[in-house]
PDB file of C-alpha atoms in Angstrom:
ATOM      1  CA  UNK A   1     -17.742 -15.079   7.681  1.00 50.00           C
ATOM      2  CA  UNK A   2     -16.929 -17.092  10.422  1.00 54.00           C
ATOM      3  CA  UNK A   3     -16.504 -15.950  13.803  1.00 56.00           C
ATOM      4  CA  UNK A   4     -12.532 -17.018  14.485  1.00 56.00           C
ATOM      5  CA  UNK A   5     -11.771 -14.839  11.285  1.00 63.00           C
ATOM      6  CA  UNK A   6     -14.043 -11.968  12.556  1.00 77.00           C
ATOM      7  CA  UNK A   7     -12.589 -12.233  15.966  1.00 80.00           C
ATOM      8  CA  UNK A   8      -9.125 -12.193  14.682  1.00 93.00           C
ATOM      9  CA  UNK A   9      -9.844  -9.595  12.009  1.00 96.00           C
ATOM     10  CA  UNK A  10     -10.438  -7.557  14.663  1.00 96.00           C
ATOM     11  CA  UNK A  11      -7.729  -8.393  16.901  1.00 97.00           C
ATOM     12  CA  UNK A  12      -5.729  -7.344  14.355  1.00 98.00           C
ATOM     13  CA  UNK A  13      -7.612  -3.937  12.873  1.00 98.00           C
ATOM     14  CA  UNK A  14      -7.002  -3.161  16.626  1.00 98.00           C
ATOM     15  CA  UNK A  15      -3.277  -3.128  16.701  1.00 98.00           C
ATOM     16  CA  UNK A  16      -3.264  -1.126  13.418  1.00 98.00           C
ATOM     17  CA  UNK A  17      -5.504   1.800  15.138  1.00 98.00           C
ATOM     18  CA  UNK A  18      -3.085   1.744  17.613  1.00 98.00           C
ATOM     19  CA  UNK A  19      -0.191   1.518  16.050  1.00 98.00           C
ATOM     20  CA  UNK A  20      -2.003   4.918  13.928  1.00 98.00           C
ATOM     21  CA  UNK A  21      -3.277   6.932  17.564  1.00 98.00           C
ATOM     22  CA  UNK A  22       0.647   6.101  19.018  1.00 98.00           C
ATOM     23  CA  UNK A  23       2.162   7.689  15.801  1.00 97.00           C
ATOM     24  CA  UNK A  24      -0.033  10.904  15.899  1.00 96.00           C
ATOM     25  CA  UNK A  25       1.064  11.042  19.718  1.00 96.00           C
ATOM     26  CA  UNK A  26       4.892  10.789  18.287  1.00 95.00           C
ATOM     27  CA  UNK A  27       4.086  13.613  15.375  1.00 93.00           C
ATOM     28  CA  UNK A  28       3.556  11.420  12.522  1.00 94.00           C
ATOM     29  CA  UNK A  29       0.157  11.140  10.249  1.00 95.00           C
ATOM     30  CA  UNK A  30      -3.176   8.757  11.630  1.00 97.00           C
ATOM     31  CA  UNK A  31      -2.260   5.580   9.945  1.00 98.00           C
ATOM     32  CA  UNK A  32      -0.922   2.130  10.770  1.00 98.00           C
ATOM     33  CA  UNK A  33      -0.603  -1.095   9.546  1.00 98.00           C
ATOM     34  CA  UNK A  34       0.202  -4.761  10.382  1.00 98.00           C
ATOM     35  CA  UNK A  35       0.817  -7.784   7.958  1.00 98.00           C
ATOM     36  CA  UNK A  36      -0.013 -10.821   9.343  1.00 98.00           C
ATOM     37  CA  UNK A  37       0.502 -14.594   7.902  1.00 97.00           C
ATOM     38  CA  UNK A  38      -1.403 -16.839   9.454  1.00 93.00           C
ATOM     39  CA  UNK A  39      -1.625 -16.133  13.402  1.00 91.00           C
ATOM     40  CA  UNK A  40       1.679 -14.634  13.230  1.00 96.00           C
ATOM     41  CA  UNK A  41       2.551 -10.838  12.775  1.00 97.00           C
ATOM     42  CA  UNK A  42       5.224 -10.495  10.243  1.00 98.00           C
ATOM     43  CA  UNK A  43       5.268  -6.421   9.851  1.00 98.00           C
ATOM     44  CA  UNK A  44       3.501  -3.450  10.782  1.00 98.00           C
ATOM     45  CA  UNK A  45       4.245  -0.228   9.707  1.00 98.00           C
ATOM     46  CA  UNK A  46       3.486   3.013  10.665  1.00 98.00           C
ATOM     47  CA  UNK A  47       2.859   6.487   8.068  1.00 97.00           C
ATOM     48  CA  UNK A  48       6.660   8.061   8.091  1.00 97.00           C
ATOM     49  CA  UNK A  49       5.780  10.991   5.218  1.00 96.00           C
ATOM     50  CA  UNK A  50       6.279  13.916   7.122  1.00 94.00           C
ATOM     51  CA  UNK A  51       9.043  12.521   9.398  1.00 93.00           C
ATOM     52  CA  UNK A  52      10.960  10.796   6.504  1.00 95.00           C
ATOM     53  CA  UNK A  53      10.239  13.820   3.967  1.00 96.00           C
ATOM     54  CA  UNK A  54       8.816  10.757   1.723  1.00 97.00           C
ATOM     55  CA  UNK A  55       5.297  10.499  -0.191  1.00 96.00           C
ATOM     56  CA  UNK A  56       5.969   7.129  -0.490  1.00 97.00           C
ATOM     57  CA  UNK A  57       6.035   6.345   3.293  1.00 98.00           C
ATOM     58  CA  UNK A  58       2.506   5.367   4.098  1.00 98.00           C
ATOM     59  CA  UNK A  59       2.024   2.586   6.851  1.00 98.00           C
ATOM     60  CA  UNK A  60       0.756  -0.005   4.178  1.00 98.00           C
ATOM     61  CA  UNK A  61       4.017   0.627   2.379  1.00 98.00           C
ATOM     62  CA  UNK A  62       6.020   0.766   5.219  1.00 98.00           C
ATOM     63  CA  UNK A  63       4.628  -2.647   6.758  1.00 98.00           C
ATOM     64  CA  UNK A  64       4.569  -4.261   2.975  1.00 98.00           C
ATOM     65  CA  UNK A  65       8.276  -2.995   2.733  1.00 98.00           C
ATOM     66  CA  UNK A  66       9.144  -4.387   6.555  1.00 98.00           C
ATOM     67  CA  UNK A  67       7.343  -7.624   5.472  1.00 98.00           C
ATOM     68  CA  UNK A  68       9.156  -8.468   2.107  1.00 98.00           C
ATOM     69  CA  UNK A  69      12.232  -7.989   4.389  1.00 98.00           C
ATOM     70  CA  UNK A  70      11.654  -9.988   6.765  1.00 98.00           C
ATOM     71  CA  UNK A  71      10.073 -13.075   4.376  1.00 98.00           C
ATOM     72  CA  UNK A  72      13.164 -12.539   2.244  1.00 98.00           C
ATOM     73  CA  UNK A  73      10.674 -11.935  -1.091  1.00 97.00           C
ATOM     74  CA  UNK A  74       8.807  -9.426  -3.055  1.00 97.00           C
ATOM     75  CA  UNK A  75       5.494 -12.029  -2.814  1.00 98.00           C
ATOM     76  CA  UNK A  76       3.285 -11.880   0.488  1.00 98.00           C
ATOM     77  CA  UNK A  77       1.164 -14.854  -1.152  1.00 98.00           C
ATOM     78  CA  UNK A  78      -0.427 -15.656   2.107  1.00 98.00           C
ATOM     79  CA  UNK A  79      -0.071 -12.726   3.951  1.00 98.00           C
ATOM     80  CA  UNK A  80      -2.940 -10.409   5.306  1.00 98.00           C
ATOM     81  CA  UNK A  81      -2.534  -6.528   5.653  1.00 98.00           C
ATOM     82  CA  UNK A  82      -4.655  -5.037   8.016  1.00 98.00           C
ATOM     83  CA  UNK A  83      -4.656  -0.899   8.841  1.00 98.00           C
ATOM     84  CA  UNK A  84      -6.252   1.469  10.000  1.00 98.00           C
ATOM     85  CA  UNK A  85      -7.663   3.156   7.386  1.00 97.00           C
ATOM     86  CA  UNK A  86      -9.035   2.618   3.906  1.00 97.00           C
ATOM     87  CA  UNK A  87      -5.886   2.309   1.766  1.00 97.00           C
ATOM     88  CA  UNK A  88      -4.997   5.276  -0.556  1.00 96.00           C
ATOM     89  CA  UNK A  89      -4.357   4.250  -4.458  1.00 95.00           C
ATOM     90  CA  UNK A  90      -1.057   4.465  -3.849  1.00 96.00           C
ATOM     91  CA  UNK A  91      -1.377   1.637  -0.920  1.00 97.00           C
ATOM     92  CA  UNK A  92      -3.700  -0.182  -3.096  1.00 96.00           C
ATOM     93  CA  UNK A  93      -1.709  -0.891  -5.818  1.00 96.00           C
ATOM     94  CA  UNK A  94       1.274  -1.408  -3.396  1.00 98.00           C
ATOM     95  CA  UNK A  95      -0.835  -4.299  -1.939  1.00 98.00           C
ATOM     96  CA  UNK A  96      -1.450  -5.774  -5.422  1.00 98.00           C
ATOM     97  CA  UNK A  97       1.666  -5.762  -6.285  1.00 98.00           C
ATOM     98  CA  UNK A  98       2.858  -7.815  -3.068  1.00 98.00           C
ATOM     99  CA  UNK A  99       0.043  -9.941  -3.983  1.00 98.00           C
ATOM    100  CA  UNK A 100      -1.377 -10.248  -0.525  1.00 98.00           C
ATOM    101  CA  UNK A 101      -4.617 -12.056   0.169  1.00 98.00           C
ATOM    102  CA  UNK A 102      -6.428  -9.820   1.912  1.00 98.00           C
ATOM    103  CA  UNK A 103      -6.741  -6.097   2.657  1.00 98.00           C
ATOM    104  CA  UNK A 104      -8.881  -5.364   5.198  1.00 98.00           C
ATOM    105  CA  UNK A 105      -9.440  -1.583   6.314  1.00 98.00           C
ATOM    106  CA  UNK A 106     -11.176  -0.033   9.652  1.00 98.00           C
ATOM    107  CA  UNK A 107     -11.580   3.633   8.802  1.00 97.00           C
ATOM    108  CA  UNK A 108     -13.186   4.954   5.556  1.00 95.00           C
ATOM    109  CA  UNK A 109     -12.448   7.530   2.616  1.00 92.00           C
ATOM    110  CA  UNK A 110     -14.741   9.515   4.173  1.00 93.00           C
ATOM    111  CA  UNK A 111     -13.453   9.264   7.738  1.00 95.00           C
ATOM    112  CA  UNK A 112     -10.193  10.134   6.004  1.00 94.00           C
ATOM    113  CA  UNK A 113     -11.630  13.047   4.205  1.00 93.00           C
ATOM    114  CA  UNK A 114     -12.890  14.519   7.684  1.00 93.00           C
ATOM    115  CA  UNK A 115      -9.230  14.166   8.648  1.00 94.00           C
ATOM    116  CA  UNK A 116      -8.084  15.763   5.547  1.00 93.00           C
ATOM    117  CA  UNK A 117      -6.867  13.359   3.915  1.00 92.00           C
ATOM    118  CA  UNK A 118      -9.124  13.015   1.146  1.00 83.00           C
ATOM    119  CA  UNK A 119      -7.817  10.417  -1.267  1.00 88.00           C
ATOM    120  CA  UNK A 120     -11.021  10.954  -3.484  1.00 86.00           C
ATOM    121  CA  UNK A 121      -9.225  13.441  -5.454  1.00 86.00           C
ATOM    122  CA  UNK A 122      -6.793  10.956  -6.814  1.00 89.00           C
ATOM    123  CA  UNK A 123      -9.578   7.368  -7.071  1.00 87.00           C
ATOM    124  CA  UNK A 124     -11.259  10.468  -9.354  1.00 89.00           C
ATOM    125  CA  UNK A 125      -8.397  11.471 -10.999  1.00 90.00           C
ATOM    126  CA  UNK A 126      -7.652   8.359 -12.652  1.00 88.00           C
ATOM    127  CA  UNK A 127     -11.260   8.135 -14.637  1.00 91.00           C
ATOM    128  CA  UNK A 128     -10.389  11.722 -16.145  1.00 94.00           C
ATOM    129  CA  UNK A 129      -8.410  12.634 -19.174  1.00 93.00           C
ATOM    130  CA  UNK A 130      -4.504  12.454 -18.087  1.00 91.00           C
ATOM    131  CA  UNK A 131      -4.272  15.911 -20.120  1.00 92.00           C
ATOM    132  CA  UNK A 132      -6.142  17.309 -17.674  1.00 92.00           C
ATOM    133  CA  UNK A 133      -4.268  16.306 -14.493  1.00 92.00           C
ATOM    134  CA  UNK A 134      -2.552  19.205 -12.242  1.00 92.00           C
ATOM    135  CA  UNK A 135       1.647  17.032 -12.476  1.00 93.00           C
ATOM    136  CA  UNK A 136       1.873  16.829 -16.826  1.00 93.00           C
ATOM    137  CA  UNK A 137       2.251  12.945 -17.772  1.00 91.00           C
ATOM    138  CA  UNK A 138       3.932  12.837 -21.337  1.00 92.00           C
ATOM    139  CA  UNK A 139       4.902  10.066 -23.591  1.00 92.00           C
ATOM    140  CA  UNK A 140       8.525  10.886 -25.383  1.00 95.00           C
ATOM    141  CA  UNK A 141       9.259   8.069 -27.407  1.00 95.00           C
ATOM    142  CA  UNK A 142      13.171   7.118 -28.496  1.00 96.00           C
ATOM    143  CA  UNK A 143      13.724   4.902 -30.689  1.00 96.00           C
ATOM    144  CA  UNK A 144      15.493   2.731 -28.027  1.00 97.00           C
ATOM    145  CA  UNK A 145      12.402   3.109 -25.313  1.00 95.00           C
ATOM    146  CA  UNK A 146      11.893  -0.936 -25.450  1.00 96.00           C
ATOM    147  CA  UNK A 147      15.325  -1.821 -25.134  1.00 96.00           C
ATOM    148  CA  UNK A 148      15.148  -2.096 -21.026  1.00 95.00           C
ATOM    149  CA  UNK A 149      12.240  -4.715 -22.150  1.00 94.00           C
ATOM    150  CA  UNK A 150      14.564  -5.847 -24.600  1.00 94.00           C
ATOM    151  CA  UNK A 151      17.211  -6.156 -22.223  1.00 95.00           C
ATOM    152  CA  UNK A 152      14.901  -8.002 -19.777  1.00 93.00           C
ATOM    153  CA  UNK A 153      13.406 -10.437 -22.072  1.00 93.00           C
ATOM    154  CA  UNK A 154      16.802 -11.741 -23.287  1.00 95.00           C
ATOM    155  CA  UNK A 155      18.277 -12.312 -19.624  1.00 95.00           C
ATOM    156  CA  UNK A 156      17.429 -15.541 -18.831  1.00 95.00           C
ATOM    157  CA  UNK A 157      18.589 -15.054 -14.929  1.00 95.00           C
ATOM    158  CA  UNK A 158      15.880 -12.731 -14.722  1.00 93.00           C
ATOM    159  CA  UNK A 159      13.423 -12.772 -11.649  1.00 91.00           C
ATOM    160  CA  UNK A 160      10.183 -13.278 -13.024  1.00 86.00           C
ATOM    161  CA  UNK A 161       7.457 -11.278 -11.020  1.00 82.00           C
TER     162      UNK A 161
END
């Protein structure tokens, strides 16, 4: 890796640790994020769970949601998302689907863990048996359970993503 992108990288990783430590000083959880295209910051968000009463509301989701706003798309083709910490599945698979570039992380899983926030439990729980998870995932199958797909396939105004 060059040394621009490593200098940069960390420019950036920096403002996301700090954008965590400030929201821990306002009551909020250890995490933040920026989104970055380019040279240019786009987004940054900061973790909102316990202040919003949201699961959902973790800084990578926050900045990805700030960051489709303000590009006026679902897509962040092009985009960069550092934060502070290791992203959670959840943030992971937020980040895929916004089909960023790049994810880079400062903290770890285990630094996480120390923090307790261990999001081992869950990159486990998805190699086990669903059957055996502690919130019951069930199939009930209608007759009619394609017809959103149905529905989709036969619009042709439809968004593709």
């Amino acid at each position: 890796m060059d040394d621009t992108r490593t200098t940069t990288d960390t420019q950036w990783l920096d403002r996301a640790i700090e954008l965590a430590v400030e929201n821990v000083a306002a009551g909020g959880g250890p995490f933040g994020a920026v989104i970055v295209a380019g040279d240019e910051l786009v987004a940054f968000g900061q973790n909102r769970v316990t202040r919003d009463l949201d699961p959902t509301a973790h800084a990578e989701v926050q900045a990805i949601r700030a960051a489709c706003r303000a590009v006026g798309d679902f897509s962040l083709t092009g985009h960069t998302l550092y934060t502070s910490c290791e992203p959670c599945p959840l943030c992971v698979s937020a980040s895929l689907w916004a089909r960023l570039d790049r994810v880079v992380f400062a903290a770890d899983r285990d630094d996480a863990a120390r923090g307790g926030f261990d999001d081992r439990a869950f990159y486990e729980l998805f190699s086990v048996d669903r059957a055996t998870w502690p919130t019951q995932v069930e199939e009930l199958r209608p007759a009619h359970a394609p017809a959103p797909f149905d529905a989709w396939l036969s619009n042709v105004a439809r968004t593709a993503y």
